[in-house]
Amino acid sequence: MLAAVGALIIVFPILLLLLNAFKSPVDYANSSPLDFPAALDFTGIQTFWETQNFPRALWNSIFISTMVAVIAVVVSVLNSFAIGIGRVRGRTWIVLAFLMANLVPQEMLFDPLFQLYDDLGLLSNPWSVILTFVVIQSAFGTYLLSSLLGTFPKEILEAAAVDGATRWRTLRSAIVPILRPTLSVLMVFFFIWTWNEFLLPLAFLNTSDSLTVPLLLEQLNGERQTDTTTLIAGTLISVIPTIIFFLLFQRTLTRGITAGAVK
Amino acid sequence: MTPTLQRPAGKAAKRPAQDDPARIPQRDASKRGYWLYLIPGAVLVSIVILYPIVRNLRLSFFHWRGGRAEEQFAGLENWIALASDQEFLQSFQNIVLVIIAMVIVPTLLGLVIAALLFDVVGRRFGAKLSSFLRATYYLPQILPIAVAGVMFSWILKPNSDGVLNQFLTTVTGSDVQINWLGGQYSTAMASVMVLMIWIQIGYPVVIFMAALQRVDPQLYEAAELDGANWFQRFRAITPPMIQPEVFVVALTTTIAALKVFGPVFILTNGGPSKSTYVPSFYAYQEFIRGTDKGYAATIASAITILVVIVAIIFIRVQNRAERKEA
């Protein structure tokens, strides 16, 4: 029972959003947040939709996260092929260098990258964020796949060599298909991690049509004249993509986190 | 990074000990060709990660106003100033509270909740309900920190628009208008901590529940026969059996806690009067509003060095523990 009560506490704020997003501003001011709306009212949602370019932010988030997920997986596979199968010299140090991408706090990257992207004209361009997070996410992928490929069945590689396959062929036709389940888990995680990122996108994306979903909501929250019901509606709408994603990939997500932690 | 999902660390550095690893047999036995595959990754990591690290480490020995201004060599001045900087020390005091909220409380609660879900709910009400509840606990982990933060700041709004104030007004009958986030340090910091616990709790729950599947059910049955009650069995068996997972959770969340930024930025913006600063937020503020980017780089470098040290200590301890087992 205790566990169920705890779960209820966890979803409670989201239920509150649902309860209050459909109240008119007058209704909201005069009722308790735990009351049901007096009548279904879409003022908040309408104001949010009209004043904010949410579809644009949604598209930006989808574009950036998809690009990062795909490119980071490709880079991870290439890196780990050289490290895990090729066992290139100095690979321990190479893995450590990649590991730094995971450890380093983002404020250490923020200013030099800001200047670099400014020089390259990439500020407020989704590719500034894509480039950055391809590296950060693929660092994790490299490190996971390298240890996986370090114990890759030798027989398969030998069979490929006997068939006269080049390294590139072996990677594409023998290794990647076997890794596919792991790669799809990685892709799901890279997507959601990138979707949720805050500090560096906040620094690099400054024009209103380059904002991602979290940035749009954060900006709305910072504007003083924002009506509370509009803010509630905006928050609820910003939660929806995550909920959909969660329902679609729930199994992959729980499998993925445990795969990383348990030997 | 946002303390959303933790990346498990300290695994890949280990390698199987056998001398005959997987390798594509080559007629010329040359490994040179493999370097080609590393080029894209190496170039990217050099530009996006290594260059900023080197640049900021170097900058920590200079004064620099930014832009076209000249850099002036400062020697150790920035580092000495940092050691006696009240705001920096305050931000580190807050990190202790952040570690309580992001590491200690979620790990302890996670142990209890995971055991309850696995043991009680899973056995009595079926695996379906327990995995549904597990998913519920996990939901905040995949919510963007900005969205979670805005949601909490709505609940904690200072005037009667805030859910908590409205609720307290209804309960007490008098008009309550507490400025939770901007009024005083204690309520502001407590609010940040509650948000952190809310976000973090699902991570240990999921990992510990998976770990519990390894534990031999006969252990529990034997303890039950010996007359141990649920809590005694939980205390004696659960933590020791899933120690490796507890360790991984502690490591990843401690590192996330040292780097925490989002909850503070969104909920309190460091206030009231800079009291809820955390190191990452301080560095960010100094880079944006400060007059000396050299000093900002010093703060960022200090956090980076600390994070690396913590990671090294944890990995060492883990390796030693594993060698003992073997």
Coordinates of C-alpha atoms in Angstrom, one line a residue:
Chain A
M1 CA 0.0 0.0 0.0
L2 CA 2.8 2.3 0.9
A3 CA 4.3 1.8 -2.5
A4 CA 1.0 2.7 -4.1
V5 CA 0.7 5.9 -2.1
G6 CA 4.2 6.9 -3.1
A7 CA 3.3 6.4 -6.7
L8 CA 0.3 8.5 -6.3
I9 CA 2.4 11.3 -4.8
I10 CA 4.7 11.1 -7.8
V11 CA 1.9 11.6 -10.4
F12 CA 0.0 14.1 -8.2
P13 CA 1.6 17.2 -9.8
I14 CA 0.7 16.0 -13.2
L15 CA -2.9 15.2 -12.1
L16 CA -3.0 18.8 -10.7
L17 CA -2.1 20.1 -14.2
L18 CA -4.8 18.1 -15.8
L19 CA -7.4 19.3 -13.2
N20 CA -6.5 23.0 -13.6
A21 CA -5.6 23.3 -17.3
F22 CA -9.3 23.4 -18.3
K23 CA -10.4 26.1 -15.9
S24 CA -11.2 29.7 -16.9
P25 CA -9.0 32.3 -15.3
V26 CA -12.0 33.4 -13.1
D27 CA -12.8 29.8 -12.2
Y28 CA -9.1 29.2 -11.3
A29 CA -9.0 32.3 -9.1
N30 CA -12.1 31.3 -7.2
S31 CA -11.7 27.6 -6.7
S32 CA -9.3 25.4 -4.9
P33 CA -6.7 23.7 -7.1
L34 CA -8.2 20.4 -6.0
D35 CA -11.6 21.2 -7.3
F36 CA -12.9 20.0 -10.6
P37 CA -13.4 22.8 -13.2
A38 CA -16.8 24.5 -13.0
A39 CA -17.1 24.1 -16.7
L40 CA -14.6 22.9 -19.4
D41 CA -12.8 26.0 -20.6
F42 CA -10.1 26.2 -23.2
T43 CA -9.0 29.8 -22.7
G44 CA -5.7 28.9 -21.2
I45 CA -4.9 26.4 -24.0
Q46 CA -6.1 28.8 -26.7
T47 CA -4.0 31.6 -25.3
F48 CA -0.9 29.4 -25.1
W49 CA -1.4 28.1 -28.6
E50 CA -2.0 31.6 -30.1
T51 CA 0.9 33.4 -28.3
Q52 CA 3.5 30.7 -28.5
N53 CA 4.8 28.9 -31.5
F54 CA 4.5 25.5 -30.0
P55 CA 4.5 23.4 -33.2
R56 CA 7.7 25.1 -34.2
A57 CA 9.3 24.2 -30.8
L58 CA 8.0 20.7 -31.1
W59 CA 9.6 20.4 -34.5
N60 CA 12.9 21.8 -33.3
S61 CA 12.9 19.3 -30.4
I62 CA 12.1 16.4 -32.7
F63 CA 14.6 17.4 -35.3
I64 CA 17.5 18.0 -32.9
S65 CA 16.8 14.8 -30.9
T66 CA 16.4 12.6 -33.9
M67 CA 19.6 13.8 -35.6
V68 CA 21.5 13.4 -32.4
A69 CA 20.1 9.9 -31.8
V70 CA 21.0 8.7 -35.3
I71 CA 24.4 10.3 -35.7
A72 CA 25.6 9.6 -32.2
V73 CA 24.8 5.9 -32.7
V74 CA 26.8 5.8 -35.9
V75 CA 29.7 7.5 -34.3
S76 CA 29.5 5.2 -31.3
V77 CA 29.6 2.2 -33.6
L78 CA 32.6 3.5 -35.5
N79 CA 34.5 4.3 -32.4
S80 CA 33.8 1.1 -30.6
F81 CA 34.7 -0.9 -33.7
A82 CA 38.2 0.6 -33.6
I83 CA 38.5 0.2 -29.8
G84 CA 36.7 -3.1 -29.1
I85 CA 37.5 -5.1 -32.3
G86 CA 40.5 -3.2 -33.6
R87 CA 42.0 -2.9 -30.2
V88 CA 44.0 0.1 -31.4
R89 CA 47.0 1.1 -29.3
G90 CA 46.3 3.4 -26.4
R91 CA 42.7 2.4 -26.3
T92 CA 42.4 2.8 -22.5
W93 CA 43.4 6.4 -22.9
I94 CA 41.1 6.9 -25.8
V95 CA 38.2 5.5 -23.8
L96 CA 39.1 7.8 -20.9
A97 CA 39.1 10.8 -23.3
F98 CA 35.6 9.9 -24.4
L99 CA 34.6 9.3 -20.8
M100 CA 35.5 12.9 -20.1
A101 CA 32.6 14.0 -22.4
N102 CA 30.3 12.3 -19.9
L103 CA 31.9 13.6 -16.8
V104 CA 32.6 17.2 -17.7
P105 CA 30.0 19.7 -16.4
Q106 CA 28.3 21.6 -19.1
E107 CA 29.3 25.0 -17.8
M108 CA 32.9 24.0 -18.6
L109 CA 31.9 23.7 -22.3
F110 CA 29.5 26.6 -22.5
D111 CA 31.7 29.6 -23.0
P112 CA 34.3 28.3 -25.4
L113 CA 31.7 26.5 -27.5
F114 CA 29.5 29.7 -27.5
Q115 CA 32.4 31.7 -29.0
L116 CA 33.2 28.9 -31.4
Y117 CA 29.6 28.6 -32.7
D118 CA 29.4 32.4 -32.8
D119 CA 32.5 32.5 -35.1
L120 CA 31.0 29.8 -37.2
G121 CA 27.6 31.5 -37.4
L122 CA 25.9 28.5 -35.8
L123 CA 24.3 30.3 -32.9
S124 CA 20.5 29.8 -32.8
N125 CA 21.0 27.1 -35.4
P126 CA 19.9 23.6 -34.4
W127 CA 23.2 22.2 -35.6
S128 CA 25.1 23.9 -32.7
V129 CA 23.1 21.7 -30.3
I130 CA 23.2 18.6 -32.5
L131 CA 27.0 18.7 -32.9
T132 CA 27.5 19.2 -29.2
F133 CA 25.2 16.4 -28.1
V134 CA 26.3 14.0 -30.8
V135 CA 29.7 14.1 -29.0
I136 CA 28.3 13.9 -25.4
Q137 CA 25.9 11.0 -26.2
S138 CA 28.3 9.1 -28.4
A139 CA 30.8 9.2 -25.6
F140 CA 28.5 7.0 -23.6
G141 CA 27.7 4.8 -26.6
T142 CA 31.4 4.3 -27.3
Y143 CA 32.1 3.3 -23.8
L144 CA 29.2 0.8 -23.7
L145 CA 29.7 -0.7 -27.1
S146 CA 33.5 -0.9 -26.7
S147 CA 33.2 -3.2 -23.8
L148 CA 30.5 -5.2 -25.6
L149 CA 32.6 -5.6 -28.7
G150 CA 35.6 -6.5 -26.6
T151 CA 33.9 -9.9 -26.0
F152 CA 32.4 -10.2 -29.5
P153 CA 32.4 -13.9 -30.7
K154 CA 35.6 -14.5 -32.6
E155 CA 34.1 -17.2 -34.8
I156 CA 31.8 -14.7 -36.5
L157 CA 34.8 -12.4 -37.3
E158 CA 36.8 -15.4 -38.6
A159 CA 34.0 -16.6 -40.7
A160 CA 33.6 -13.2 -42.2
A161 CA 37.4 -13.0 -42.9
V162 CA 37.3 -16.5 -44.6
D163 CA 34.5 -15.2 -46.8
G164 CA 36.9 -12.5 -47.9
A165 CA 34.9 -9.7 -46.3
T166 CA 36.7 -6.3 -45.8
R167 CA 36.6 -4.7 -42.4
W168 CA 33.9 -2.3 -43.5
R169 CA 31.8 -5.2 -44.9
T170 CA 32.3 -7.2 -41.6
L171 CA 31.2 -4.2 -39.6
R172 CA 28.1 -3.6 -41.7
S173 CA 26.9 -7.1 -42.4
A174 CA 28.1 -9.1 -39.4
I175 CA 28.6 -6.8 -36.4
V176 CA 25.8 -4.2 -36.7
P177 CA 23.0 -6.7 -37.3
I178 CA 24.0 -8.5 -34.1
L179 CA 24.2 -5.3 -32.1
R180 CA 20.9 -4.0 -33.4
P181 CA 18.9 -4.5 -30.2
T182 CA 21.5 -2.6 -28.2
L183 CA 21.7 0.1 -30.8
S184 CA 18.0 0.7 -30.8
V185 CA 18.0 1.0 -27.0
L186 CA 20.9 3.5 -27.3
M187 CA 18.9 5.5 -29.9
V188 CA 15.9 5.7 -27.6
F189 CA 18.0 7.0 -24.7
F190 CA 20.0 9.5 -26.8
F191 CA 16.7 10.8 -28.1
I192 CA 15.1 11.4 -24.7
W193 CA 18.4 12.7 -23.1
T194 CA 18.7 15.2 -25.8
W195 CA 15.1 16.2 -25.7
N196 CA 15.5 17.0 -22.0
E197 CA 18.7 18.9 -22.2
F198 CA 18.6 22.4 -20.8
L199 CA 21.8 24.4 -20.1
L200 CA 23.6 24.2 -23.4
P201 CA 20.4 24.6 -25.6
L202 CA 19.5 27.6 -23.4
A203 CA 22.9 29.1 -24.2
F204 CA 23.1 28.4 -27.9
L205 CA 19.4 28.8 -29.0
N206 CA 18.3 32.4 -28.6
T207 CA 15.9 33.3 -31.3
S208 CA 12.2 32.6 -30.8
D209 CA 12.0 30.2 -33.7
S210 CA 15.0 28.1 -32.6
L211 CA 13.6 27.2 -29.2
T212 CA 13.0 23.6 -28.1
V213 CA 10.0 22.6 -26.0
P214 CA 11.7 22.9 -22.6
L215 CA 13.1 26.3 -23.6
L216 CA 9.8 27.6 -24.8
L217 CA 8.1 26.7 -21.5
E218 CA 10.9 28.1 -19.4
Q219 CA 10.7 31.4 -21.3
L220 CA 6.9 31.5 -20.9
N221 CA 7.4 31.0 -17.2
G222 CA 9.9 33.9 -17.0
E223 CA 7.5 36.4 -18.6
R224 CA 5.7 38.4 -15.9
Q225 CA 2.5 39.0 -17.8
T226 CA 1.9 35.3 -18.3
D227 CA -1.5 34.4 -17.0
T228 CA -1.4 31.4 -14.6
T229 CA -4.0 29.3 -16.5
T230 CA -1.9 29.9 -19.7
L231 CA 1.1 28.6 -17.9
I232 CA -0.7 25.6 -16.6
A233 CA -2.0 24.8 -20.1
G234 CA 1.5 25.3 -21.6
T235 CA 3.0 23.0 -19.0
L236 CA 0.4 20.3 -19.7
I237 CA 1.0 20.5 -23.4
S238 CA 4.7 20.3 -22.9
V239 CA 4.3 17.1 -20.8
I240 CA 2.3 15.4 -23.5
P241 CA 5.2 14.5 -25.9
T242 CA 7.1 12.9 -23.0
I243 CA 4.0 10.9 -22.0
I244 CA 3.5 9.6 -25.5
F245 CA 7.2 8.7 -25.8
F246 CA 7.0 7.0 -22.4
L247 CA 4.0 4.9 -23.4
L248 CA 5.7 3.9 -26.6
F249 CA 9.1 3.0 -25.2
Q250 CA 8.4 2.1 -21.6
R251 CA 9.8 -1.4 -22.0
T252 CA 12.9 -0.2 -23.8
L253 CA 13.5 2.4 -21.2
T254 CA 13.4 0.1 -18.2
R255 CA 15.4 -2.6 -20.0
G256 CA 18.0 0.0 -21.0
I257 CA 18.7 1.5 -17.6
T258 CA 19.1 -1.9 -16.0
A259 CA 21.3 -3.1 -18.8
G260 CA 23.7 -0.3 -18.1
A261 CA 23.9 -0.9 -14.4
V262 CA 23.7 -4.7 -13.9
K263 CA 26.5 -6.9 -15.0
Chain B
M1 CA 23.9 18.1 -17.5
T2 CA 20.3 17.8 -16.3
P3 CA 19.9 15.2 -13.6
T4 CA 17.4 13.4 -15.7
L5 CA 18.8 10.0 -16.6
Q6 CA 22.0 8.9 -15.2
R7 CA 24.6 7.2 -17.4
P8 CA 26.1 4.2 -15.7
A9 CA 29.8 4.9 -15.3
G10 CA 32.8 2.8 -14.5
K11 CA 32.1 -0.2 -16.6
A12 CA 33.8 0.1 -19.9
A13 CA 37.2 0.8 -18.6
K14 CA 37.2 -2.9 -17.5
R15 CA 38.2 -5.4 -20.1
P16 CA 38.1 -9.1 -20.2
A17 CA 41.4 -10.4 -19.0
Q18 CA 42.0 -13.1 -21.6
D19 CA 44.8 -12.6 -24.0
D20 CA 42.9 -13.7 -27.0
P21 CA 40.2 -11.1 -27.6
A22 CA 37.9 -10.9 -30.5
R23 CA 39.7 -9.7 -33.5
I24 CA 39.4 -9.9 -37.2
P25 CA 42.3 -12.0 -38.4
Q26 CA 44.3 -10.0 -40.9
R27 CA 46.7 -11.4 -43.3
D28 CA 49.1 -8.5 -42.8
A29 CA 48.3 -8.5 -39.1
S30 CA 48.2 -4.7 -39.2
K31 CA 46.0 -2.7 -37.0
R32 CA 46.6 0.5 -38.7
G33 CA 43.4 0.5 -40.7
Y34 CA 41.3 0.7 -37.6
W35 CA 42.4 4.2 -36.9
L36 CA 40.4 5.4 -39.8
Y37 CA 37.2 4.5 -37.9
L38 CA 38.2 6.6 -35.0
I39 CA 38.8 9.8 -37.0
P40 CA 35.2 11.2 -36.9
G41 CA 34.8 10.5 -33.2
A42 CA 38.2 11.8 -32.3
V43 CA 37.9 15.0 -34.3
L44 CA 34.5 15.7 -32.7
V45 CA 35.5 15.0 -29.2
S46 CA 38.6 17.2 -29.6
I47 CA 36.6 20.2 -30.7
V48 CA 33.5 19.9 -28.5
I49 CA 35.1 18.5 -25.3
L50 CA 38.9 18.7 -25.1
Y51 CA 39.3 22.1 -26.6
P52 CA 36.8 23.8 -24.1
I53 CA 38.5 22.0 -21.2
V54 CA 42.0 23.1 -22.2
R55 CA 40.8 26.6 -23.0
N56 CA 39.1 27.0 -19.6
L57 CA 41.9 25.5 -17.6
R58 CA 44.3 27.9 -19.3
L59 CA 41.9 30.8 -18.8
S60 CA 41.8 30.1 -15.1
F61 CA 45.3 31.6 -14.9
F62 CA 44.3 34.8 -16.7
H63 CA 42.0 37.8 -16.2
W64 CA 39.9 38.3 -19.2
R65 CA 36.9 40.6 -19.8
G66 CA 35.8 38.6 -22.8
G67 CA 35.3 39.7 -26.4
R68 CA 38.2 41.6 -27.9
A69 CA 39.9 42.5 -24.6
E70 CA 43.4 41.4 -23.9
E71 CA 44.0 38.5 -21.6
Q72 CA 46.2 39.4 -18.6
F73 CA 48.3 36.8 -16.9
A74 CA 47.1 36.3 -13.4
G75 CA 49.1 33.4 -12.1
L76 CA 47.3 31.8 -9.2
E77 CA 45.2 34.9 -8.3
N78 CA 41.9 33.4 -9.4
W79 CA 42.5 30.2 -7.6
I80 CA 43.5 32.0 -4.4
A81 CA 40.4 34.3 -4.6
L82 CA 38.2 31.2 -5.2
A83 CA 39.4 29.6 -1.9
S84 CA 38.1 32.5 0.1
D85 CA 35.0 33.4 -2.0
Q86 CA 32.0 33.4 0.2
E87 CA 29.6 32.7 -2.6
F88 CA 31.6 29.8 -3.8
L89 CA 31.8 28.3 -0.4
Q90 CA 28.1 28.8 0.2
S91 CA 27.4 27.1 -3.2
F92 CA 29.4 24.1 -1.9
Q93 CA 27.5 24.0 1.3
N94 CA 24.4 23.8 -0.8
I95 CA 25.9 20.8 -2.7
V96 CA 25.8 18.9 0.6
L97 CA 22.1 19.4 0.7
V98 CA 21.8 18.6 -3.0
I99 CA 23.6 15.3 -2.3
I100 CA 21.1 14.5 0.5
A101 CA 18.3 15.2 -2.0
M102 CA 19.7 13.5 -5.0
V103 CA 21.8 10.7 -3.6
I104 CA 21.0 9.7 0.0
V105 CA 17.2 10.1 0.2
P106 CA 16.5 8.5 -3.2
T107 CA 18.8 5.6 -2.5
L108 CA 17.3 4.8 0.9
L109 CA 13.7 5.4 -0.3
G110 CA 14.5 3.5 -3.5
L111 CA 15.7 0.5 -1.5
V112 CA 12.4 0.4 0.5
I113 CA 10.2 1.0 -2.4
A114 CA 11.9 -1.5 -4.7
A115 CA 11.7 -4.2 -2.0
L116 CA 8.0 -3.4 -1.3
L117 CA 7.2 -3.5 -5.0
F118 CA 9.2 -6.6 -5.7
D119 CA 8.3 -8.5 -2.5
V120 CA 4.9 -7.4 -1.4
V121 CA 3.1 -5.9 -4.4
G122 CA 4.7 -8.3 -6.9
R123 CA 3.9 -11.4 -4.9
R124 CA 0.5 -10.5 -3.7
F125 CA -1.0 -8.5 -6.5
G126 CA 1.0 -9.8 -9.5
A127 CA 3.8 -8.6 -11.6
K128 CA 1.6 -6.4 -13.8
L129 CA 0.7 -4.0 -10.9
S130 CA 4.3 -3.8 -9.7
S131 CA 5.7 -3.0 -13.1
F132 CA 2.9 -0.4 -13.6
L133 CA 3.9 1.3 -10.3
R134 CA 7.5 1.0 -11.2
A135 CA 6.8 2.9 -14.4
T136 CA 5.0 5.6 -12.5
Y137 CA 8.0 6.2 -10.2
Y138 CA 10.1 6.4 -13.3
L139 CA 8.0 9.0 -15.2
P140 CA 9.7 12.1 -13.6
Q141 CA 13.1 10.8 -14.8
I142 CA 12.2 11.3 -18.4
L143 CA 10.3 14.5 -18.0
P144 CA 12.4 17.5 -19.1
I145 CA 13.9 19.2 -16.0
A146 CA 12.6 22.6 -17.3
V147 CA 9.0 21.2 -17.6
A148 CA 9.2 19.6 -14.1
G149 CA 10.7 22.9 -12.7
V150 CA 7.9 25.1 -14.2
M151 CA 5.3 22.7 -12.8
F152 CA 6.8 23.0 -9.4
S153 CA 7.2 26.8 -9.6
W154 CA 3.4 27.0 -10.4
I155 CA 2.6 24.9 -7.3
L156 CA 4.9 27.1 -5.2
K157 CA 3.8 30.5 -6.6
P158 CA 4.1 33.2 -3.9
N159 CA 0.6 34.7 -4.2
S160 CA -2.8 33.0 -4.1
D161 CA -2.2 31.7 -7.6
G162 CA 0.1 29.0 -6.1
V163 CA -1.4 25.6 -5.4
L164 CA 0.3 25.1 -2.1
N165 CA -0.8 28.6 -0.8
Q166 CA -4.4 28.0 -2.0
F167 CA -4.4 24.6 -0.3
L168 CA -3.1 26.0 3.0
T169 CA -5.7 28.8 2.8
T170 CA -8.5 26.3 2.5
V171 CA -7.1 24.2 5.3
T172 CA -6.3 27.0 7.8
G173 CA -9.2 29.2 6.8
S174 CA -7.0 32.3 6.8
D175 CA -5.4 33.8 3.7
V176 CA -1.9 32.2 3.3
Q177 CA 0.6 33.9 0.9
I178 CA 4.0 32.4 1.6
N179 CA 6.8 33.3 -0.8
W180 CA 8.2 29.8 -0.9
L181 CA 10.9 30.3 -3.5
G182 CA 11.8 34.0 -3.0
G183 CA 11.1 34.6 0.6
Q184 CA 13.8 32.9 2.6
Y185 CA 16.6 30.5 2.2
S186 CA 15.1 27.6 4.2
T187 CA 11.9 27.3 2.2
A188 CA 13.6 28.0 -1.1
M189 CA 16.3 25.4 -0.6
A190 CA 13.8 22.9 0.7
S191 CA 11.7 23.4 -2.4
V192 CA 14.6 22.7 -4.6
M193 CA 15.4 19.6 -2.6
V194 CA 11.8 18.3 -2.9
L195 CA 11.9 18.8 -6.7
M196 CA 15.2 16.8 -6.8
I197 CA 13.9 13.9 -4.8
W198 CA 10.7 13.8 -6.9
I199 CA 12.9 13.6 -10.1
Q200 CA 15.5 11.2 -8.8
I201 CA 13.4 8.6 -7.0
G202 CA 12.5 6.5 -10.0
Y203 CA 16.1 5.7 -11.0
P204 CA 17.1 3.7 -7.9
V205 CA 13.7 2.0 -7.9
V206 CA 14.1 0.6 -11.4
I207 CA 17.7 -0.5 -10.9
F208 CA 17.2 -2.0 -7.5
M209 CA 14.1 -3.9 -8.7
A210 CA 16.1 -5.5 -11.5
A211 CA 18.8 -6.3 -9.0
L212 CA 16.4 -8.0 -6.7
Q213 CA 15.6 -10.5 -9.4
R214 CA 19.1 -11.9 -8.9
V215 CA 18.5 -12.6 -5.2
D216 CA 17.8 -16.2 -4.3
P217 CA 14.2 -16.4 -3.0
Q218 CA 15.2 -19.2 -0.7
L219 CA 17.2 -16.6 1.3
Y220 CA 14.0 -14.8 2.1
E221 CA 12.1 -18.1 2.8
A222 CA 14.9 -19.2 5.2
A223 CA 14.7 -15.9 7.0
E224 CA 10.9 -16.2 7.2
L225 CA 11.2 -19.7 8.7
D226 CA 13.6 -18.2 11.3
G227 CA 10.8 -15.9 12.3
A228 CA 12.1 -12.7 10.9
N229 CA 9.5 -10.1 10.1
W230 CA 9.4 -8.3 6.7
F231 CA 11.5 -5.3 7.8
Q232 CA 14.1 -7.5 9.5
R233 CA 14.4 -9.6 6.4
F234 CA 14.6 -6.5 4.2
R235 CA 17.4 -5.0 6.4
A236 CA 19.4 -8.2 6.6
I237 CA 19.2 -9.3 3.0
T238 CA 18.4 -6.6 0.5
P239 CA 21.3 -4.1 0.9
P240 CA 24.1 -6.6 1.0
M241 CA 22.8 -8.6 -1.9
I242 CA 22.4 -5.7 -4.2
Q243 CA 25.4 -3.8 -3.1
P244 CA 26.9 -3.4 -6.6
E245 CA 23.8 -1.7 -7.8
V246 CA 23.7 0.6 -4.8
F247 CA 27.2 1.5 -5.6
V248 CA 26.5 2.4 -9.2
V249 CA 23.5 4.4 -8.2
A250 CA 25.5 6.3 -5.6
L251 CA 28.3 7.0 -8.1
T252 CA 26.2 8.3 -10.9
T253 CA 23.9 10.4 -8.8
T254 CA 26.8 11.9 -6.8
I255 CA 28.3 13.1 -10.1
A256 CA 25.0 14.4 -11.3
A257 CA 24.6 16.2 -7.9
L258 CA 28.0 17.9 -8.3
K259 CA 26.9 19.2 -11.7
V260 CA 23.3 20.1 -10.9
F261 CA 22.0 23.3 -12.6
G262 CA 18.5 23.1 -13.9
P263 CA 16.4 22.9 -10.7
V264 CA 18.1 25.9 -9.2
F265 CA 18.0 27.9 -12.4
I266 CA 14.3 27.4 -12.9
L267 CA 12.9 27.4 -9.3
T268 CA 14.9 30.0 -7.5
N269 CA 17.4 31.5 -10.0
G270 CA 19.9 31.3 -7.2
G271 CA 17.8 33.5 -4.9
P272 CA 16.8 34.8 -2.4
S273 CA 20.0 37.0 -2.4
K274 CA 22.2 34.2 -3.9
S275 CA 21.6 31.9 -1.0
T276 CA 20.6 28.9 -3.2
Y277 CA 23.6 29.1 -5.5
V278 CA 25.2 25.8 -6.6
P279 CA 28.6 25.7 -8.2
S280 CA 27.4 25.1 -11.7
F281 CA 24.9 28.0 -11.4
Y282 CA 27.6 30.3 -10.0
A283 CA 30.0 29.5 -12.9
Y284 CA 27.2 30.1 -15.4
Q285 CA 26.3 33.4 -13.8
E286 CA 29.9 34.5 -13.8
F287 CA 30.4 33.6 -17.5
I288 CA 27.3 35.6 -18.4
R289 CA 27.2 38.5 -16.1
G290 CA 30.7 38.6 -14.5
T291 CA 33.4 40.9 -15.5
D292 CA 36.2 38.3 -15.5
K293 CA 35.8 35.2 -17.6
G294 CA 39.1 34.0 -16.1
Y295 CA 37.4 33.8 -12.8
A296 CA 34.4 32.1 -14.2
A297 CA 36.7 29.6 -15.9
T298 CA 38.3 29.0 -12.5
I299 CA 35.0 28.1 -10.9
A300 CA 34.1 25.7 -13.8
S301 CA 37.6 24.1 -13.7
A302 CA 37.3 23.5 -9.9
I303 CA 34.0 21.7 -10.4
T304 CA 35.4 19.6 -13.3
I305 CA 38.5 18.6 -11.3
L306 CA 36.3 17.7 -8.3
V307 CA 34.0 15.5 -10.5
V308 CA 37.0 13.7 -12.0
I309 CA 38.5 13.1 -8.6
V310 CA 35.2 11.6 -7.3
A311 CA 34.8 9.4 -10.4
I312 CA 38.4 8.1 -10.0
I313 CA 37.9 7.3 -6.3
F314 CA 34.6 5.5 -6.9
I315 CA 36.1 3.4 -9.8
R316 CA 39.1 2.5 -7.6
V317 CA 37.0 1.4 -4.7
Q318 CA 34.8 -0.6 -7.0
N319 CA 37.8 -2.3 -8.6
R320 CA 39.2 -3.2 -5.2
A321 CA 35.9 -4.6 -4.0
E322 CA 35.7 -6.7 -7.2
R323 CA 39.2 -8.1 -6.7
K324 CA 38.4 -9.0 -3.2
E325 CA 35.3 -11.0 -4.4
A326 CA 37.4 -12.8 -7.0

